[in-house]
Amino acid sequence: MYFTLLVVVILTALALVAVALGIARAISPRSYNPQKGEAYECGIPTRGRSWMQFKVGYYLFAILFLMFDVETVFLFSWAVVVQDLGLYGLASIVFFLVILVLGLAYAWRKGALEWK
């Protein structure tokens, strides 16, 4: 009974996705301009090769920024309900901050925050 219901739900979901993709492909505008394949860099035409490698430090710095940016989102939501959480909420956010500070200390010690 449950297996057949699960199969019906999965098949319905797949059919709806296929129909939506088919309709989108059928009614979407098409333009085959070769300029669309070129790299876009702030409206300025590129000189030389557009595909070049960047140092991994840029990506690492960006990931660290995102990690601490997400931390502020969690801290803001915690600050909104801090009075309702009590001592358990305080202990959990202190644990959260300790883990983040350890991560920052690790990244700092490994030299991930230095531009070379």
GROMACS .gro file of N, CA and C in nm:
model
  348
    1MET      N    1   0.083  -0.120   0.000
    1MET     CA    2   0.000   0.000   0.000
    1MET      C    3   0.087   0.126   0.000
    2TYR      N    4   0.181   0.134   0.098
    2TYR     CA    5   0.266   0.253   0.106
    2TYR      C    6   0.365   0.258  -0.010
    3PHE      N    7   0.409   0.139  -0.054
    3PHE     CA    8   0.504   0.135  -0.164
    3PHE      C    9   0.440   0.187  -0.293
    4THR      N   10   0.318   0.147  -0.319
    4THR     CA   11   0.251   0.195  -0.441
    4THR      C   12   0.225   0.345  -0.432
    5LEU      N   13   0.190   0.394  -0.315
    5LEU     CA   14   0.169   0.538  -0.297
    5LEU      C   15   0.300   0.614  -0.320
    6LEU      N   16   0.410   0.560  -0.270
    6LEU     CA   17   0.540   0.623  -0.291
    6LEU      C   18   0.577   0.625  -0.439
    7VAL      N   19   0.551   0.515  -0.509
    7VAL     CA   20   0.580   0.509  -0.652
    7VAL      C   21   0.496   0.610  -0.728
    8VAL      N   22   0.369   0.622  -0.693
    8VAL     CA   23   0.281   0.719  -0.759
    8VAL      C   24   0.329   0.862  -0.735
    9VAL      N   25   0.370   0.893  -0.614
    9VAL     CA   26   0.419   1.027  -0.583
    9VAL      C   27   0.546   1.057  -0.661
   10ILE      N   28   0.638   0.962  -0.665
   10ILE     CA   29   0.763   0.983  -0.738
   10ILE      C   30   0.737   0.999  -0.887
   11LEU      N   31   0.652   0.915  -0.945
   11LEU     CA   32   0.621   0.927  -1.087
   11LEU      C   33   0.550   1.058  -1.119
   12THR      N   34   0.462   1.101  -1.031
   12THR     CA   35   0.394   1.229  -1.051
   12THR      C   36   0.493   1.344  -1.046
   13ALA      N   37   0.585   1.340  -0.951
   13ALA     CA   38   0.686   1.445  -0.940
   13ALA      C   39   0.773   1.449  -1.065
   14LEU      N   40   0.817   1.332  -1.112
   14LEU     CA   41   0.900   1.327  -1.233
   14LEU      C   42   0.823   1.378  -1.355
   15ALA      N   43   0.696   1.342  -1.364
   15ALA     CA   44   0.615   1.388  -1.477
   15ALA      C   45   0.596   1.539  -1.474
   16LEU      N   46   0.570   1.595  -1.357
   16LEU     CA   47   0.551   1.740  -1.347
   16LEU      C   48   0.680   1.815  -1.382
   17VAL      N   49   0.793   1.763  -1.338
   17VAL     CA   50   0.921   1.827  -1.371
   17VAL      C   51   0.947   1.819  -1.521
   18ALA      N   52   0.920   1.703  -1.581
   18ALA     CA   53   0.941   1.687  -1.725
   18ALA      C   54   0.849   1.779  -1.805
   19VAL      N   55   0.723   1.791  -1.763
   19VAL     CA   56   0.630   1.881  -1.832
   19VAL      C   57   0.675   2.026  -1.817
   20ALA      N   58   0.717   2.067  -1.698
   20ALA     CA   59   0.762   2.205  -1.677
   20ALA      C   60   0.885   2.236  -1.762
   21LEU      N   61   0.981   2.144  -1.767
   21LEU     CA   62   1.100   2.165  -1.850
   21LEU      C   63   1.065   2.168  -1.998
   22GLY      N   64   0.973   2.082  -2.041
   22GLY     CA   65   0.931   2.081  -2.181
   22GLY      C   66   0.862   2.210  -2.221
   23ILE      N   67   0.773   2.260  -2.136
   23ILE     CA   68   0.704   2.386  -2.165
   23ILE      C   69   0.804   2.502  -2.169
   24ALA      N   70   0.896   2.505  -2.074
   24ALA     CA   71   0.996   2.611  -2.071
   24ALA      C   72   1.083   2.608  -2.196
   25ARG      N   73   1.119   2.489  -2.241
   25ARG     CA   74   1.202   2.479  -2.361
   25ARG      C   75   1.123   2.518  -2.486
   26ALA      N   76   0.994   2.486  -2.488
   26ALA     CA   77   0.913   2.515  -2.606
   26ALA      C   78   0.884   2.665  -2.622
   27ILE      N   79   0.864   2.735  -2.511
   27ILE     CA   80   0.824   2.876  -2.524
   27ILE      C   81   0.937   2.975  -2.497
   28SER      N   82   1.057   2.925  -2.465
   28SER     CA   83   1.166   3.017  -2.434
   28SER      C   84   1.221   3.080  -2.563
   29PRO      N   85   1.261   3.207  -2.555
   29PRO     CA   86   1.320   3.271  -2.674
   29PRO      C   87   1.460   3.216  -2.700
   30ARG      N   88   1.494   3.210  -2.828
   30ARG     CA   89   1.625   3.158  -2.866
   30ARG      C   90   1.700   3.264  -2.946
   31SER      N   91   1.826   3.278  -2.915
   31SER     CA   92   1.911   3.371  -2.987
   31SER      C   93   2.048   3.306  -3.002
   32TYR      N   94   2.091   3.288  -3.124
   32TYR     CA   95   2.219   3.222  -3.149
   32TYR      C   96   2.323   3.325  -3.190
   33ASN      N   97   2.355   3.414  -3.100
   33ASN     CA   98   2.452   3.518  -3.124
   33ASN      C   99   2.589   3.469  -3.075
   34PRO      N  100   2.692   3.474  -3.159
   34PRO     CA  101   2.824   3.426  -3.112
   34PRO      C  102   2.882   3.510  -2.999
   35GLN      N  103   2.833   3.632  -2.983
   35GLN     CA  104   2.883   3.718  -2.877
   35GLN      C  105   2.843   3.664  -2.739
   36LYS      N  106   2.736   3.584  -2.734
   36LYS     CA  107   2.692   3.528  -2.605
   36LYS      C  108   2.794   3.429  -2.549
   37GLY      N  109   2.875   3.370  -2.633
   37GLY     CA  110   2.974   3.274  -2.586
   37GLY      C  111   3.100   3.338  -2.533
   38GLU      N  112   3.114   3.468  -2.550
   38GLU     CA  113   3.235   3.535  -2.503
   38GLU      C  114   3.227   3.562  -2.353
   39ALA      N  115   3.344   3.574  -2.292
   39ALA     CA  116   3.350   3.605  -2.149
   39ALA      C  117   3.310   3.750  -2.127
   40TYR      N  118   3.234   3.775  -2.022
   40TYR     CA  119   3.189   3.911  -1.990
   40TYR      C  120   3.267   3.961  -1.870
   41GLU      N  121   3.333   4.074  -1.887
   41GLU     CA  122   3.414   4.130  -1.779
   41GLU      C  123   3.381   4.277  -1.765
   42CYS      N  124   3.275   4.309  -1.695
   42CYS     CA  125   3.237   4.447  -1.664
   42CYS      C  126   3.214   4.533  -1.789
   43GLY      N  127   3.173   4.474  -1.897
   43GLY     CA  128   3.146   4.550  -2.018
   43GLY      C  129   3.267   4.584  -2.099
   44ILE      N  130   3.385   4.550  -2.051
   44ILE     CA  131   3.509   4.581  -2.122
   44ILE      C  132   3.550   4.457  -2.201
   45PRO      N  133   3.578   4.472  -2.331
   45PRO     CA  134   3.623   4.354  -2.408
   45PRO      C  135   3.753   4.299  -2.350
   46THR      N  136   3.761   4.170  -2.344
   46THR     CA  137   3.881   4.107  -2.286
   46THR      C  138   3.995   4.107  -2.387
   47ARG      N  139   4.115   4.113  -2.335
   47ARG     CA  140   4.235   4.102  -2.417
   47ARG      C  141   4.308   3.976  -2.375
   48GLY      N  142   4.351   3.901  -2.470
   48GLY     CA  143   4.423   3.778  -2.437
   48GLY      C  144   4.325   3.667  -2.399
   49ARG      N  145   4.376   3.574  -2.322
   49ARG     CA  146   4.292   3.461  -2.280
   49ARG      C  147   4.202   3.504  -2.165
   50SER      N  148   4.076   3.466  -2.173
   50SER     CA  149   3.986   3.498  -2.062
   50SER      C  150   3.990   3.392  -1.953
   51TRP      N  151   4.028   3.272  -1.989
   51TRP     CA  152   4.031   3.164  -1.891
   51TRP      C  153   4.170   3.157  -1.832
   52MET      N  154   4.183   3.200  -1.709
   52MET     CA  155   4.312   3.194  -1.642
   52MET      C  156   4.292   3.145  -1.499
   53GLN      N  157   4.397   3.091  -1.443
   53GLN     CA  158   4.387   3.037  -1.308
   53GLN      C  159   4.410   3.146  -1.205
   54PHE      N  160   4.339   3.134  -1.094
   54PHE     CA  161   4.358   3.223  -0.981
   54PHE      C  162   4.422   3.144  -0.868
   55LYS      N  163   4.488   3.215  -0.781
   55LYS     CA  164   4.548   3.149  -0.665
   55LYS      C  165   4.438   3.095  -0.575
   56VAL      N  166   4.465   2.983  -0.514
   56VAL     CA  167   4.366   2.919  -0.427
   56VAL      C  168   4.341   3.004  -0.302
   57GLY      N  169   4.431   3.095  -0.270
   57GLY     CA  170   4.414   3.182  -0.153
   57GLY      C  171   4.290   3.269  -0.164
   58TYR      N  172   4.255   3.310  -0.287
   58TYR     CA  173   4.135   3.391  -0.306
   58TYR      C  174   4.010   3.311  -0.268
   59TYR      N  175   4.006   3.187  -0.312
   59TYR     CA  176   3.890   3.103  -0.282
   59TYR      C  177   3.883   3.072  -0.133
   60LEU      N  178   3.996   3.044  -0.074
   60LEU     CA  179   4.000   3.015   0.070
   60LEU      C  180   3.955   3.135   0.151
   61PHE      N  181   4.000   3.253   0.111
   61PHE     CA  182   3.960   3.376   0.180
   61PHE      C  183   3.809   3.398   0.165
   62ALA      N  184   3.755   3.371   0.048
   62ALA     CA  185   3.611   3.386   0.025
   62ALA      C  186   3.531   3.287   0.109
   63ILE      N  187   3.578   3.165   0.119
   63ILE     CA  188   3.507   3.065   0.200
   63ILE      C  189   3.510   3.103   0.347
   64LEU      N  190   3.623   3.153   0.393
   64LEU     CA  191   3.631   3.198   0.533
   64LEU      C  192   3.537   3.316   0.557
   65PHE      N  193   3.529   3.408   0.460
   65PHE     CA  194   3.437   3.519   0.474
   65PHE      C  195   3.293   3.470   0.483
   66LEU      N  196   3.256   3.377   0.398
   66LEU     CA  197   3.120   3.324   0.402
   66LEU      C  198   3.091   3.252   0.533
   67MET      N  199   3.190   3.180   0.584
   67MET     CA  200   3.170   3.109   0.710
   67MET      C  201   3.139   3.206   0.823
   68PHE      N  202   3.214   3.315   0.832
   68PHE     CA  203   3.189   3.410   0.939
   68PHE      C  204   3.070   3.500   0.910
   69ASP      N  205   3.032   3.512   0.784
   69ASP     CA  206   2.910   3.584   0.750
   69ASP      C  207   2.788   3.505   0.795
   70VAL      N  208   2.791   3.375   0.776
   70VAL     CA  209   2.682   3.289   0.822
   70VAL      C  210   2.676   3.290   0.974
   71GLU      N  211   2.790   3.302   1.038
   71GLU     CA  212   2.793   3.311   1.184
   71GLU      C  213   2.711   3.429   1.232
   72THR      N  214   2.723   3.543   1.167
   72THR     CA  215   2.646   3.660   1.210
   72THR      C  216   2.497   3.639   1.192
   73VAL      N  217   2.458   3.565   1.090
   73VAL     CA  218   2.315   3.534   1.072
   73VAL      C  219   2.265   3.450   1.189
   74PHE      N  220   2.344   3.350   1.230
   74PHE     CA  221   2.304   3.267   1.344
   74PHE      C  222   2.303   3.349   1.473
   75LEU      N  223   2.399   3.438   1.490
   75LEU     CA  224   2.402   3.520   1.611
   75LEU      C  225   2.283   3.615   1.617
   76PHE      N  226   2.243   3.669   1.504
   76PHE     CA  227   2.128   3.758   1.503
   76PHE      C  228   2.000   3.685   1.542
   77SER      N  229   1.979   3.567   1.485
   77SER     CA  230   1.858   3.491   1.520
   77SER      C  231   1.863   3.447   1.667
   78TRP      N  232   1.981   3.417   1.718
   78TRP     CA  233   1.992   3.381   1.859
   78TRP      C  234   1.961   3.501   1.948
   79ALA      N  235   2.006   3.619   1.909
   79ALA     CA  236   1.984   3.738   1.990
   79ALA      C  237   1.836   3.774   1.997
   80VAL      N  238   1.759   3.737   1.897
   80VAL     CA  239   1.616   3.768   1.897
   80VAL      C  240   1.543   3.687   2.004
   81VAL      N  241   1.586   3.562   2.025
   81VAL     CA  242   1.515   3.474   2.118
   81VAL      C  243   1.596   3.440   2.243
   82VAL      N  244   1.697   3.518   2.275
   82VAL     CA  245   1.787   3.485   2.384
   82VAL      C  246   1.714   3.477   2.519
   83GLN      N  247   1.613   3.561   2.542
   83GLN     CA  248   1.544   3.558   2.671
   83GLN      C  249   1.462   3.431   2.689
   84ASP      N  250   1.414   3.374   2.580
   84ASP     CA  251   1.334   3.252   2.591
   84ASP      C  252   1.420   3.127   2.609
   85LEU      N  253   1.547   3.133   2.573
   85LEU     CA  254   1.632   3.014   2.575
   85LEU      C  255   1.693   2.987   2.712
   86GLY      N  256   1.721   3.090   2.786
   86GLY     CA  257   1.777   3.073   2.919
   86GLY      C  258   1.922   3.030   2.917
   87LEU      N  259   1.961   2.954   3.019
   87LEU     CA  260   2.100   2.912   3.035
   87LEU      C  261   2.143   2.815   2.925
   88TYR      N  262   2.051   2.730   2.879
   88TYR     CA  263   2.083   2.637   2.771
   88TYR      C  264   2.119   2.713   2.643
   89GLY      N  265   2.048   2.819   2.614
   89GLY     CA  266   2.077   2.899   2.496
   89GLY      C  267   2.211   2.968   2.506
   90LEU      N  268   2.244   3.016   2.624
   90LEU     CA  269   2.374   3.080   2.646
   90LEU      C  270   2.487   2.979   2.628
   91ALA      N  271   2.470   2.860   2.686
   91ALA     CA  272   2.574   2.757   2.674
   91ALA      C  273   2.592   2.714   2.529
   92SER      N  274   2.483   2.701   2.455
   92SER     CA  275   2.494   2.656   2.317
   92SER      C  276   2.562   2.761   2.229
   93ILE      N  277   2.533   2.888   2.253
   93ILE     CA  278   2.597   2.992   2.170
   93ILE      C  279   2.743   3.009   2.209
   94VAL      N  280   2.777   2.989   2.334
   94VAL     CA  281   2.918   2.993   2.374
   94VAL      C  282   2.994   2.878   2.307
   95PHE      N  283   2.934   2.760   2.303
   95PHE     CA  284   2.995   2.645   2.235
   95PHE      C  285   3.013   2.675   2.087
   96PHE      N  286   2.912   2.734   2.024
   96PHE     CA  287   2.917   2.772   1.883
   96PHE      C  288   3.031   2.871   1.858
   97LEU      N  289   3.042   2.972   1.943
   97LEU     CA  290   3.147   3.071   1.927
   97LEU      C  291   3.286   3.014   1.951
   98VAL      N  292   3.298   2.922   2.045
   98VAL     CA  293   3.427   2.859   2.072
   98VAL      C  294   3.473   2.781   1.949
   99ILE      N  295   3.382   2.707   1.887
   99ILE     CA  296   3.418   2.633   1.766
   99ILE      C  297   3.461   2.729   1.655
  100LEU      N  298   3.390   2.841   1.640
  100LEU     CA  299   3.426   2.937   1.536
  100LEU      C  300   3.561   3.004   1.565
  101VAL      N  301   3.586   3.035   1.688
  101VAL     CA  302   3.715   3.096   1.723
  101VAL      C  303   3.828   2.996   1.702
  102LEU      N  304   3.804   2.869   1.731
  102LEU     CA  305   3.906   2.768   1.704
  102LEU      C  306   3.931   2.755   1.554
  103GLY      N  307   3.826   2.763   1.474
  103GLY     CA  308   3.842   2.761   1.328
  103GLY      C  309   3.918   2.882   1.278
  104LEU      N  310   3.890   2.998   1.334
  104LEU     CA  311   3.963   3.119   1.296
  104LEU      C  312   4.110   3.109   1.337
  105ALA      N  313   4.137   3.058   1.457
  105ALA     CA  314   4.275   3.042   1.502
  105ALA      C  315   4.350   2.943   1.413
  106TYR      N  316   4.283   2.837   1.372
  106TYR     CA  317   4.345   2.739   1.283
  106TYR      C  318   4.380   2.803   1.148
  107ALA      N  319   4.283   2.877   1.091
  107ALA     CA  320   4.307   2.943   0.962
  107ALA      C  321   4.418   3.047   0.974
  108TRP      N  322   4.420   3.118   1.083
  108TRP     CA  323   4.523   3.220   1.105
  108TRP      C  324   4.661   3.154   1.116
  109ARG      N  325   4.668   3.044   1.191
  109ARG     CA  326   4.795   2.975   1.211
  109ARG      C  327   4.847   2.914   1.081
  110LYS      N  328   4.755   2.868   0.995
  110LYS     CA  329   4.795   2.809   0.868
  110LYS      C  330   4.831   2.918   0.764
  111GLY      N  331   4.805   3.045   0.795
  111GLY     CA  332   4.839   3.153   0.704
  111GLY      C  333   4.733   3.179   0.598
  112ALA      N  334   4.611   3.133   0.620
  112ALA     CA  335   4.505   3.151   0.521
  112ALA      C  336   4.457   3.294   0.512
  113LEU      N  337   4.486   3.375   0.613
  113LEU     CA  338   4.437   3.513   0.612
  113LEU      C  339   4.542   3.612   0.563
  114GLU      N  340   4.655   3.563   0.517
  114GLU     CA  341   4.761   3.652   0.470
  114GLU      C  342   4.763   3.653   0.318
  115TRP      N  343   4.781   3.772   0.261
  115TRP     CA  344   4.796   3.785   0.115
  115TRP      C  345   4.943   3.772   0.083
  116LYS      N  346   4.976   3.678  -0.004
  116LYS     CA  347   5.117   3.656  -0.040
  116LYS      C  348   5.138   3.689  -0.185
   0.00000   0.00000   0.00000
